[in-house]
Structures are given as C-alpha cells and as structure tokens.
Amino acid sequence: HYRRGLIGSLPYGAQWELARYVGVGIKFDDIPIHTLTALRALRTNAKAAPEVTKTISNLLTSRPQNDEDDAFAAAFAQERNAKLPWDELDREEENLAKDPYSGLGCNPDSSWYGGRVHFTAKVAFDNSGPTTLKLDRPTLGSSNQLARRFGSWRFIRVRIPKDLPYRGDKKAGEGILVLFFKRPFVLNGRVFRAFYAKEHNVFLVQTNETWDGTQIVEQVSSSMPDLMKVPIPVNFLEFINYHNNMDRNRHQTMVKWAARFALGLSNSIPGVRLEPANIAFEDDQICDTWDGQGMPPNEQIMTDGCGLIRYDILQAITERLTWTAIPTAVQMRVFGSKQVIKKEIHTFINRYHIEVPMSCTAYIVPDPLGVLEPGEIHLKSSRRNLLDQEGRLTDIVLGDVLVTRHPCKVPTDVQKVKAVFKEKLHRYVDVIVVSIKNHISNNVLLNRHLASCTGGGDYDGDTMEVFWDPRIVKHFKSADPSFLSEPEEVASCLVKDKKTVSDFLAEHEAPLVTTATLIFKLQDYLLAAIRDVTMVGTYSTWWENSIYKHGYRDPRTVFLAYMFCAILDGSKSGVSVPTKIYEAHKRTIDMRVPRWKEKSKKDPSKEARIDWNIRSLPRDKELGPFIMDEIQLQVQKECDKQLRFVEQLFVEKTVELDAHLAGPWREAEAR
C-alpha cells in the first residue's frame, strides 16, 4: 500500500512512464522505495518523468543482460534525444489548477490553450496470454475540446490493429473487443473507462473512481495529487451528460446521441469566443419540389450545415492564429542505404498517386446570394495557382468541369457541371460555391442539391474535388439519374436501431438498473464503431471485386456500393447488417481479389491470407481492359527499370588499397 501511495503521489508524467515500462517487463517491486521518494521530491513532470527512464536504465545495467534488455536499451537510446511534452504538461496542470476553464483558450491575457499532450496506447494481442494495453511515449500534438476542458491527462486514445488476429470469425472477434473495452482500466490507481470509438480508435476518460488494491471505489484517494481536485464531472455518467445531456436530447435516437461525441474529440483550435447573443439562427433553404410532408430529406435541404460569418470575426481568427490570409470558409464548433532505395521503389508500386494538374480540392458552400443557376458552380482562388485548359496559371476556372467526393462508389457520384464567374461572388475565394437551386443533369431536374449527388455530401465541412482537364471532361458521359436511388433490396438487408434517448432512459431508470449496468448499456452505443470495423472493409472489397468482374454499372456492383455506404455511416444512422444476411453475402459474394490488387500488396502477412487454391478473379471480356490492370503493368515496368539502375549503381567492386596507407597494417599483420 505504501508503494502504491508513493507512485500515486508522483507527477502524472512520471506515473505514466513507470506504467509504460511495467507494461514491457519491468516490475514495480524492482524500483526501490528511496527512488520513488526522490522522484516525488522533484514535483514537476519536466524533472520527474525523464528521471524514470534513467532509473529503469540503471536497473537494467545493474543486472545480467539478456535479449529483452537489449530492446530496452535501444528504446532508451532513442528517448534520450527525443523532445518530450513534459514542460507543456506542467503548464497545463498549473493553469487548470488556477482556473478549470483556462484550457479552453480564447483568454484575454494569453494565446495559450490546453489539451495538446497526447497519451496513447495500443491493444496488444498475445496468443499465450490475455489481451492488454501497451502504453506509448506521450507526445505533443493537436488539441480537442474535451481535452482542453478537462486536461490532457484525463484521456487515453487506444489504437486497435486493423488486422484483428482472430482465427475464424472476425465479427465474433469484434464482439470480444467490445467486451474488453467495457471493462474499467486501472493505471496506477486511477480508473479509466471507454466512452467512444471511431476508426480503429477507442477513447478512455478518467473517472472519479480509484483502485484501492482490492476493488474499485467511487471516491478520490487522499494519496492522489491535489490536481485531482480540479472540478471535473464526478463520475462517468456525469461526464457523458456534460458533453451531450441525455435529458435535454430525449428526441434524438441513441445512435445519433452517441455520434455527437465525435465533435468533442475532433481536432480543433480555439479561434474566438462568441457571445450567445451574437449567434443568430437562419432557416435552411429547401428544394422547391419538397412536398411539405414531415421533415425534408437531407438531399433537399439546399444549405444544410452551412451558415454565414462576419468578416471581422474571420479577421480576428486570422490574426489570432497568425494565418497569412483571411479564409472564406472555416469549419467551426458552435455550442459544442541500397536496401533502403529498393524499399522506396517498391513503396511507389504499392502507394503511388496519380496527380491531375487541372484539378483542385476545396470546401463546398451553398450560394449565399442565390445567383447561380442549376448545374453551375463558382470556383475562384485567392492566388493565380490554378492551371487553365491551356496550361496557363489563373485564379478562376471556367467551362465544363467534373465534380466528385469520397467515397465515389456509384456512377452518379461524378457530376458534370459548368464553372462560371459571377461578379457578386468574387469575394468568395478558395471555396467551391454551388447552386442552391434544384440540380440538373442531362437536362433533367433531380429534385436535390448537387452535394447529395456526389457521395451523399452536404455543406457541414465536406470537401469536393473538381477536374477540368479537357481530355477527361470531353469524353465524360453523365450517368443515368436512376443510380441516385438506393436499390430496393438494400433496405431488406439492413436493420435500424430507432430507439430514442427517451426510450433508453425509461428502460434504465434507477433503482431498477444499477449504475454499472447503465454504463455497460450506454457503451453498447458509444463503442458501436468497433463492431463495424471489419464489415466496412469487407463490403468495400466486395464492391471492388464486383467492379472488376461485372463492371461499374452492374446492379450487383451498385447494390454493394449502397451497402458499403450504409454500413460506413452505421454508427451515426443506426443501421447494421444482421449476422444471417452477412453470412449469406459472404457465401455468395466472397472471392479472391483481382490480380492487380494482389501485386500491389506485397505484404507477407496479407499474402498468407490469400487462398491460392482459388482462381484469380476473372473479368468479363465484354468489359474490355481494366484501368488498374493497365496502370499496374506500367508501374511494374517502371519499377523494374529503376531496380536495374540501382543494381548497376551498387555492383560489387574490388577496392584497391593504397600501398602507402595500407603499409603499416600489412607490416603489423606480417609480424
């Protein structure tokens, strides 16, 4: 108990470093009491945390060495020269001790803001032992709203390997992962719980619970630093309600409610502080073909997710963040050696990118003045950095262009529109202004806005890609608008969780449901993204295979495209694929990937998973050559050419020794 109390009284950076080394083989009992006392006396992270590394290094050199120790020594050698974030952590702790809200930034007397120290870990799988977390060395990085409010040290981001090492059913493996993350995690007496999952990452937050050596208790231990007394939500449920209060959002579905935590975790920088009285709400522009029944569908909300901001506010943000130019649009959160050369050459085979000079990417915004006609966009740069169709630098694009967004899955996800210049829009630079009028394609009104026709986009920070190279645009044929409609069979393959927050609260009222049970039930929604990780990739692969085998416009390909998109947004929309449907698709759709993809994935671990007994995926001869086959062939030829050149550069040659310089050495050898 005394040793645990000593460790708990150390600066948090030192605690983390101790736990990190314990996670790779060092034992707490190996660290003398007097060493812990000396670390405590240092008082700051900047002094104590680096001393932990020195202490562990001394422990290794004072006992017989083994291969495991060599690994430690190599790690220590790298860390001695690494710039660690301990000074910033000390500053953050000091500021939040004085003012719990100072980390939010926008303070009148300082440009400082908190939340920039990253504490991360990764899931470590061991076939011979339990699944554990392996802590990483803390680093400085970007900030988010939750870390600024409560302190960097309150959060841990845990990475999940993309290739789950479960033999057999990966879907079952993901279920095991959910159970794993539902457990409380103890770090030197502090208790962390998982509150959100996204893109192979799970986020943990420190609660007011502590581990007393035998059990978890909901209280603040007296052995913890005074910093623990900084006002924060008392428990996990209060933290959850701080960010998105359940009582105030009873009308939301549970899935939508859970998705809101992504806003508190997204990378952001404090800009300016806005007074609520100075924030006005404007009604959205609705497509004139809406029938007025219920809520208008997203594709008919022509200004969805985008508003207007005063120029002086943009100017203030620019000055505060020392930008070189005032932006037209910002995304805001309101209310809320030889072998080395060879390796690089092979990298170009696997990860090449084809640049299109006559193209650009920018935020899309709805026409604020309503001057653009259907099928028109306005694209102007603040500098002459765009190539026109003649190859000359310009600041504006004019004429027919192609626009698209990621993910580009169905034929209609690329739209042909006309780029025009409107004098009234000349100040709107470095953004793509699109018409708020009913979008038109092939002279047919589509009863929806342009962004919704390109990967189901809207205007809440989405970007769009524009291409105007005549060699591409001239030969483009617009797809039939019917591809904009989801195939009927997609809905029959999905189930949707429609439970509202109000329904959930009614089902889990105290005292009928314990706090522990309530937390577990909430985590079913908060950690839902873990269950979708493999399935999203699977349907994407099936879609790619179907393109190769059947073609881009084939109904089977379109079906898989819409299935992929539905699952991709599943953690937000609440849709999922029942196990029986997934297994049926797997039996009928699953197949070996195309040859071009196998060649571009020279990863032994992935090659080992290819069933070489299955014939390579055939392509319908009527479809003609596949573009990726042709590109892969050309890339491989260029790679072989470069490898031959490298081999010639590194041909082994006999080095003739200089007789005068080598003379003493040869005389010594003769003796």
PDB file of N, CA and C in Angstrom, residues 158-226:
ATOM      1  N   VAL A 158      -6.707   4.775 -27.531  1.00  0.00           N
ATOM      2  CA  VAL A 158      -6.213   3.409 -27.725  1.00  0.00           C
ATOM      3  C   VAL A 158      -6.416   3.001 -29.183  1.00  0.00           C
ATOM      4  N   ARG A 159      -5.333   2.601 -29.845  1.00  0.00           N
ATOM      5  CA  ARG A 159      -5.400   2.154 -31.229  1.00  0.00           C
ATOM      6  C   ARG A 159      -5.654   0.642 -31.291  1.00  0.00           C
ATOM      7  N   ILE A 160      -6.529   0.256 -32.204  1.00  0.00           N
ATOM      8  CA  ILE A 160      -6.819  -1.156 -32.429  1.00  0.00           C
ATOM      9  C   ILE A 160      -6.175  -1.571 -33.742  1.00  0.00           C
ATOM     10  N   PRO A 161      -5.389  -2.634 -33.773  1.00  0.00           N
ATOM     11  CA  PRO A 161      -4.778  -3.075 -35.037  1.00  0.00           C
ATOM     12  C   PRO A 161      -5.855  -3.302 -36.101  1.00  0.00           C
ATOM     13  N   LYS A 162      -5.545  -2.893 -37.328  1.00  0.00           N
ATOM     14  CA  LYS A 162      -6.522  -3.061 -38.403  1.00  0.00           C
ATOM     15  C   LYS A 162      -6.767  -4.526 -38.733  1.00  0.00           C
ATOM     16  N   ASP A 163      -5.731  -5.350 -38.563  1.00  0.00           N
ATOM     17  CA  ASP A 163      -5.888  -6.781 -38.819  1.00  0.00           C
ATOM     18  C   ASP A 163      -6.043  -7.491 -37.481  1.00  0.00           C
ATOM     19  N   LEU A 164      -7.284  -7.750 -37.092  1.00  0.00           N
ATOM     20  CA  LEU A 164      -7.530  -8.423 -35.825  1.00  0.00           C
ATOM     21  C   LEU A 164      -7.026  -9.861 -35.900  1.00  0.00           C
ATOM     22  N   PRO A 165      -6.210 -10.294 -34.948  1.00  0.00           N
ATOM     23  CA  PRO A 165      -5.613 -11.628 -35.026  1.00  0.00           C
ATOM     24  C   PRO A 165      -6.536 -12.734 -34.536  1.00  0.00           C
ATOM     25  N   TYR A 166      -7.796 -12.687 -34.912  1.00  0.00           N
ATOM     26  CA  TYR A 166      -8.711 -13.747 -34.536  1.00  0.00           C
ATOM     27  C   TYR A 166      -8.803 -14.758 -35.667  1.00  0.00           C
ATOM     28  N   ARG A 167      -8.539 -16.005 -35.337  1.00  0.00           N
ATOM     29  CA  ARG A 167      -8.681 -17.058 -36.322  1.00  0.00           C
ATOM     30  C   ARG A 167     -10.171 -17.388 -36.465  1.00  0.00           C
ATOM     31  N   GLY A 168     -10.661 -17.389 -37.675  1.00  0.00           N
ATOM     32  CA  GLY A 168     -12.071 -17.695 -37.864  1.00  0.00           C
ATOM     33  C   GLY A 168     -12.898 -16.436 -38.012  1.00  0.00           C
ATOM     34  N   ASP A 169     -13.924 -16.325 -37.185  1.00  0.00           N
ATOM     35  CA  ASP A 169     -14.910 -15.271 -37.342  1.00  0.00           C
ATOM     36  C   ASP A 169     -14.428 -13.955 -36.762  1.00  0.00           C
ATOM     37  N   LYS A 170     -14.109 -12.991 -37.634  1.00  0.00           N
ATOM     38  CA  LYS A 170     -13.670 -11.682 -37.164  1.00  0.00           C
ATOM     39  C   LYS A 170     -14.807 -10.928 -36.507  1.00  0.00           C
ATOM     40  N   LYS A 171     -16.028 -11.179 -36.959  1.00  0.00           N
ATOM     41  CA  LYS A 171     -17.176 -10.498 -36.359  1.00  0.00           C
ATOM     42  C   LYS A 171     -17.286 -10.864 -34.880  1.00  0.00           C
ATOM     43  N   ALA A 172     -17.067 -12.154 -34.562  1.00  0.00           N
ATOM     44  CA  ALA A 172     -17.064 -12.568 -33.161  1.00  0.00           C
ATOM     45  C   ALA A 172     -15.901 -11.923 -32.423  1.00  0.00           C
ATOM     46  N   GLY A 173     -14.774 -11.780 -33.125  1.00  0.00           N
ATOM     47  CA  GLY A 173     -13.618 -11.134 -32.512  1.00  0.00           C
ATOM     48  C   GLY A 173     -13.898  -9.707 -32.119  1.00  0.00           C
ATOM     49  N   GLU A 174     -14.666  -9.000 -32.960  1.00  0.00           N
ATOM     50  CA  GLU A 174     -15.013  -7.626 -32.635  1.00  0.00           C
ATOM     51  C   GLU A 174     -15.937  -7.576 -31.424  1.00  0.00           C
ATOM     52  N   GLY A 175     -16.807  -8.579 -31.274  1.00  0.00           N
ATOM     53  CA  GLY A 175     -17.647  -8.651 -30.090  1.00  0.00           C
ATOM     54  C   GLY A 175     -16.812  -8.820 -28.837  1.00  0.00           C
ATOM     55  N   ILE A 176     -15.749  -9.608 -28.948  1.00  0.00           N
ATOM     56  CA  ILE A 176     -14.835  -9.782 -27.820  1.00  0.00           C
ATOM     57  C   ILE A 176     -14.160  -8.463 -27.474  1.00  0.00           C
ATOM     58  N   LEU A 177     -13.811  -7.698 -28.511  1.00  0.00           N
ATOM     59  CA  LEU A 177     -13.188  -6.396 -28.278  1.00  0.00           C
ATOM     60  C   LEU A 177     -14.115  -5.450 -27.528  1.00  0.00           C
ATOM     61  N   VAL A 178     -15.392  -5.453 -27.880  1.00  0.00           N
ATOM     62  CA  VAL A 178     -16.347  -4.602 -27.177  1.00  0.00           C
ATOM     63  C   VAL A 178     -16.381  -4.965 -25.694  1.00  0.00           C
ATOM     64  N   LEU A 179     -16.430  -6.244 -25.397  1.00  0.00           N
ATOM     65  CA  LEU A 179     -16.419  -6.678 -24.000  1.00  0.00           C
ATOM     66  C   LEU A 179     -15.134  -6.250 -23.305  1.00  0.00           C
ATOM     67  N   PHE A 180     -14.024  -6.329 -24.028  1.00  0.00           N
ATOM     68  CA  PHE A 180     -12.737  -5.915 -23.463  1.00  0.00           C
ATOM     69  C   PHE A 180     -12.765  -4.443 -23.068  1.00  0.00           C
ATOM     70  N   PHE A 181     -13.307  -3.606 -23.936  1.00  0.00           N
ATOM     71  CA  PHE A 181     -13.312  -2.171 -23.662  1.00  0.00           C
ATOM     72  C   PHE A 181     -14.426  -1.740 -22.715  1.00  0.00           C
ATOM     73  N   LYS A 182     -15.349  -2.614 -22.433  1.00  0.00           N
ATOM     74  CA  LYS A 182     -16.351  -2.276 -21.421  1.00  0.00           C
ATOM     75  C   LYS A 182     -15.785  -2.345 -20.008  1.00  0.00           C
ATOM     76  N   ARG A 183     -14.645  -2.985 -19.859  1.00  0.00           N
ATOM     77  CA  ARG A 183     -14.035  -3.105 -18.540  1.00  0.00           C
ATOM     78  C   ARG A 183     -13.419  -1.787 -18.101  1.00  0.00           C
ATOM     79  N   PRO A 184     -13.353  -1.538 -16.806  1.00  0.00           N
ATOM     80  CA  PRO A 184     -12.582  -0.377 -16.341  1.00  0.00           C
ATOM     81  C   PRO A 184     -11.097  -0.680 -16.469  1.00  0.00           C
ATOM     82  N   PHE A 185     -10.304   0.332 -16.813  1.00  0.00           N
ATOM     83  CA  PHE A 185      -8.855   0.184 -16.939  1.00  0.00           C
ATOM     84  C   PHE A 185      -8.185   0.951 -15.811  1.00  0.00           C
ATOM     85  N   VAL A 186      -7.292   0.291 -15.104  1.00  0.00           N
ATOM     86  CA  VAL A 186      -6.638   0.887 -13.938  1.00  0.00           C
ATOM     87  C   VAL A 186      -5.203   1.236 -14.287  1.00  0.00           C
ATOM     88  N   LEU A 187      -4.845   2.494 -14.059  1.00  0.00           N
ATOM     89  CA  LEU A 187      -3.487   2.975 -14.288  1.00  0.00           C
ATOM     90  C   LEU A 187      -2.986   3.633 -13.019  1.00  0.00           C
ATOM     91  N   ASN A 188      -2.132   2.923 -12.274  1.00  0.00           N
ATOM     92  CA  ASN A 188      -1.588   3.450 -11.020  1.00  0.00           C
ATOM     93  C   ASN A 188      -2.686   3.966 -10.097  1.00  0.00           C
ATOM     94  N   GLY A 189      -3.736   3.211  -9.966  1.00  0.00           N
ATOM     95  CA  GLY A 189      -4.818   3.568  -9.055  1.00  0.00           C
ATOM     96  C   GLY A 189      -5.921   4.381  -9.696  1.00  0.00           C
ATOM     97  N   ARG A 190      -5.643   5.028 -10.803  1.00  0.00           N
ATOM     98  CA  ARG A 190      -6.677   5.808 -11.500  1.00  0.00           C
ATOM     99  C   ARG A 190      -7.497   4.876 -12.385  1.00  0.00           C
ATOM    100  N   VAL A 191      -8.768   5.158 -12.487  1.00  0.00           N
ATOM    101  CA  VAL A 191      -9.669   4.314 -13.272  1.00  0.00           C
ATOM    102  C   VAL A 191     -10.114   5.064 -14.523  1.00  0.00           C
ATOM    103  N   PHE A 192      -9.973   4.422 -15.663  1.00  0.00           N
ATOM    104  CA  PHE A 192     -10.394   4.968 -16.951  1.00  0.00           C
ATOM    105  C   PHE A 192     -11.474   4.070 -17.538  1.00  0.00           C
ATOM    106  N   ARG A 193     -12.436   4.692 -18.200  1.00  0.00           N
ATOM    107  CA  ARG A 193     -13.495   3.934 -18.875  1.00  0.00           C
ATOM    108  C   ARG A 193     -13.634   4.404 -20.321  1.00  0.00           C
ATOM    109  N   ALA A 194     -14.011   3.473 -21.204  1.00  0.00           N
ATOM    110  CA  ALA A 194     -14.175   3.792 -22.627  1.00  0.00           C
ATOM    111  C   ALA A 194     -15.487   4.535 -22.831  1.00  0.00           C
ATOM    112  N   PHE A 195     -15.420   5.662 -23.575  1.00  0.00           N
ATOM    113  CA  PHE A 195     -16.640   6.431 -23.814  1.00  0.00           C
ATOM    114  C   PHE A 195     -16.919   6.688 -25.287  1.00  0.00           C
ATOM    115  N   TYR A 196     -16.015   6.299 -26.192  1.00  0.00           N
ATOM    116  CA  TYR A 196     -16.303   6.480 -27.620  1.00  0.00           C
ATOM    117  C   TYR A 196     -15.325   5.666 -28.446  1.00  0.00           C
ATOM    118  N   ALA A 197     -15.779   5.243 -29.628  1.00  0.00           N
ATOM    119  CA  ALA A 197     -14.920   4.503 -30.561  1.00  0.00           C
ATOM    120  C   ALA A 197     -15.120   5.058 -31.952  1.00  0.00           C
ATOM    121  N   LYS A 198     -14.016   5.190 -32.687  1.00  0.00           N
ATOM    122  CA  LYS A 198     -14.076   5.695 -34.050  1.00  0.00           C
ATOM    123  C   LYS A 198     -12.816   5.300 -34.809  1.00  0.00           C
ATOM    124  N   GLU A 199     -12.973   4.741 -35.983  1.00  0.00           N
ATOM    125  CA  GLU A 199     -11.874   4.476 -36.913  1.00  0.00           C
ATOM    126  C   GLU A 199     -10.672   3.793 -36.249  1.00  0.00           C
ATOM    127  N   HIS A 200     -10.890   2.628 -35.690  1.00  0.00           N
ATOM    128  CA  HIS A 200      -9.832   1.828 -35.066  1.00  0.00           C
ATOM    129  C   HIS A 200      -9.232   2.506 -33.835  1.00  0.00           C
ATOM    130  N   ASN A 201      -9.967   3.408 -33.230  1.00  0.00           N
ATOM    131  CA  ASN A 201      -9.523   4.066 -32.014  1.00  0.00           C
ATOM    132  C   ASN A 201     -10.631   4.030 -30.970  1.00  0.00           C
ATOM    133  N   VAL A 202     -10.238   3.788 -29.728  1.00  0.00           N
ATOM    134  CA  VAL A 202     -11.175   3.857 -28.608  1.00  0.00           C
ATOM    135  C   VAL A 202     -10.644   4.891 -27.622  1.00  0.00           C
ATOM    136  N   PHE A 203     -11.527   5.738 -27.119  1.00  0.00           N
ATOM    137  CA  PHE A 203     -11.127   6.824 -26.228  1.00  0.00           C
ATOM    138  C   PHE A 203     -11.564   6.518 -24.797  1.00  0.00           C
ATOM    139  N   LEU A 204     -10.616   6.648 -23.884  1.00  0.00           N
ATOM    140  CA  LEU A 204     -10.871   6.414 -22.465  1.00  0.00           C
ATOM    141  C   LEU A 204     -10.829   7.731 -21.712  1.00  0.00           C
ATOM    142  N   VAL A 205     -11.669   7.857 -20.696  1.00  0.00           N
ATOM    143  CA  VAL A 205     -11.674   9.039 -19.841  1.00  0.00           C
ATOM    144  C   VAL A 205     -11.475   8.609 -18.393  1.00  0.00           C
ATOM    145  N   GLN A 206     -10.718   9.407 -17.644  1.00  0.00           N
ATOM    146  CA  GLN A 206     -10.517   9.125 -16.229  1.00  0.00           C
ATOM    147  C   GLN A 206     -11.757   9.528 -15.449  1.00  0.00           C
ATOM    148  N   THR A 207     -12.229   8.648 -14.613  1.00  0.00           N
ATOM    149  CA  THR A 207     -13.388   8.934 -13.764  1.00  0.00           C
ATOM    150  C   THR A 207     -12.925   9.258 -12.343  1.00  0.00           C
ATOM    151  N   ASN A 208     -13.863   9.511 -11.451  1.00  0.00           N
ATOM    152  CA  ASN A 208     -13.521   9.777 -10.062  1.00  0.00           C
ATOM    153  C   ASN A 208     -13.269   8.488  -9.284  1.00  0.00           C
ATOM    154  N   GLU A 209     -13.383   7.329  -9.937  1.00  0.00           N
ATOM    155  CA  GLU A 209     -13.139   6.058  -9.269  1.00  0.00           C
ATOM    156  C   GLU A 209     -11.644   5.814  -9.071  1.00  0.00           C
ATOM    157  N   THR A 210     -11.315   5.052  -8.052  1.00  0.00           N
ATOM    158  CA  THR A 210      -9.924   4.660  -7.808  1.00  0.00           C
ATOM    159  C   THR A 210      -9.866   3.184  -7.433  1.00  0.00           C
ATOM    160  N   TRP A 211      -8.683   2.617  -7.600  1.00  0.00           N
ATOM    161  CA  TRP A 211      -8.431   1.217  -7.223  1.00  0.00           C
ATOM    162  C   TRP A 211      -7.672   1.216  -5.899  1.00  0.00           C
ATOM    163  N   ASP A 212      -8.268   0.607  -4.866  1.00  0.00           N
ATOM    164  CA  ASP A 212      -7.635   0.629  -3.537  1.00  0.00           C
ATOM    165  C   ASP A 212      -6.775  -0.587  -3.266  1.00  0.00           C
ATOM    166  N   GLY A 213      -6.551  -1.399  -4.291  1.00  0.00           N
ATOM    167  CA  GLY A 213      -5.743  -2.608  -4.142  1.00  0.00           C
ATOM    168  C   GLY A 213      -6.568  -3.877  -4.171  1.00  0.00           C
ATOM    169  N   THR A 214      -7.852  -3.737  -3.883  1.00  0.00           N
ATOM    170  CA  THR A 214      -8.738  -4.898  -3.881  1.00  0.00           C
ATOM    171  C   THR A 214      -9.992  -4.678  -4.721  1.00  0.00           C
ATOM    172  N   GLN A 215     -10.427  -3.426  -4.828  1.00  0.00           N
ATOM    173  CA  GLN A 215     -11.652  -3.136  -5.560  1.00  0.00           C
ATOM    174  C   GLN A 215     -11.662  -1.691  -6.047  1.00  0.00           C
ATOM    175  N   ILE A 216     -12.618  -1.411  -6.926  1.00  0.00           N
ATOM    176  CA  ILE A 216     -12.798  -0.044  -7.413  1.00  0.00           C
ATOM    177  C   ILE A 216     -13.795   0.674  -6.518  1.00  0.00           C
ATOM    178  N   VAL A 217     -13.407   1.843  -6.055  1.00  0.00           N
ATOM    179  CA  VAL A 217     -14.277   2.638  -5.188  1.00  0.00           C
ATOM    180  C   VAL A 217     -14.502   4.002  -5.814  1.00  0.00           C
ATOM    181  N   GLU A 218     -15.693   4.543  -5.636  1.00  0.00           N
ATOM    182  CA  GLU A 218     -16.026   5.820  -6.249  1.00  0.00           C
ATOM    183  C   GLU A 218     -15.720   6.949  -5.279  1.00  0.00           C
ATOM    184  N   GLN A 219     -14.463   7.281  -5.177  1.00  0.00           N
ATOM    185  CA  GLN A 219     -14.033   8.376  -4.333  1.00  0.00           C
ATOM    186  C   GLN A 219     -12.644   8.808  -4.765  1.00  0.00           C
ATOM    187  N   VAL A 220     -12.207   9.972  -4.294  1.00  0.00           N
ATOM    188  CA  VAL A 220     -10.879  10.478  -4.608  1.00  0.00           C
ATOM    189  C   VAL A 220      -9.946  10.098  -3.482  1.00  0.00           C
ATOM    190  N   SER A 221      -8.916   9.319  -3.790  1.00  0.00           N
ATOM    191  CA  SER A 221      -7.964   8.885  -2.770  1.00  0.00           C
ATOM    192  C   SER A 221      -7.134  10.054  -2.285  1.00  0.00           C
ATOM    193  N   SER A 222      -6.874  10.094  -0.983  1.00  0.00           N
ATOM    194  CA  SER A 222      -6.083  11.184  -0.421  1.00  0.00           C
ATOM    195  C   SER A 222      -4.649  11.151  -0.881  1.00  0.00           C
ATOM    196  N   SER A 223      -4.199   9.994  -1.421  1.00  0.00           N
ATOM    197  CA  SER A 223      -2.822   9.897  -1.895  1.00  0.00           C
ATOM    198  C   SER A 223      -2.647  10.483  -3.277  1.00  0.00           C
ATOM    199  N   MET A 224      -3.765  10.833  -3.931  1.00  0.00           N
ATOM    200  CA  MET A 224      -3.677  11.410  -5.263  1.00  0.00           C
ATOM    201  C   MET A 224      -3.231  12.867  -5.180  1.00  0.00           C
ATOM    202  N   PRO A 225      -2.617  13.404  -6.218  1.00  0.00           N
ATOM    203  CA  PRO A 225      -2.184  14.797  -6.209  1.00  0.00           C
ATOM    204  C   PRO A 225      -3.365  15.742  -6.041  1.00  0.00           C
ATOM    205  N   ASP A 226      -3.071  16.952  -5.537  1.00  0.00           N
ATOM    206  CA  ASP A 226      -4.115  17.957  -5.365  1.00  0.00           C
ATOM    207  C   ASP A 226      -4.826  18.259  -6.675  1.00  0.00           C
TER     208      ASP A 226
END
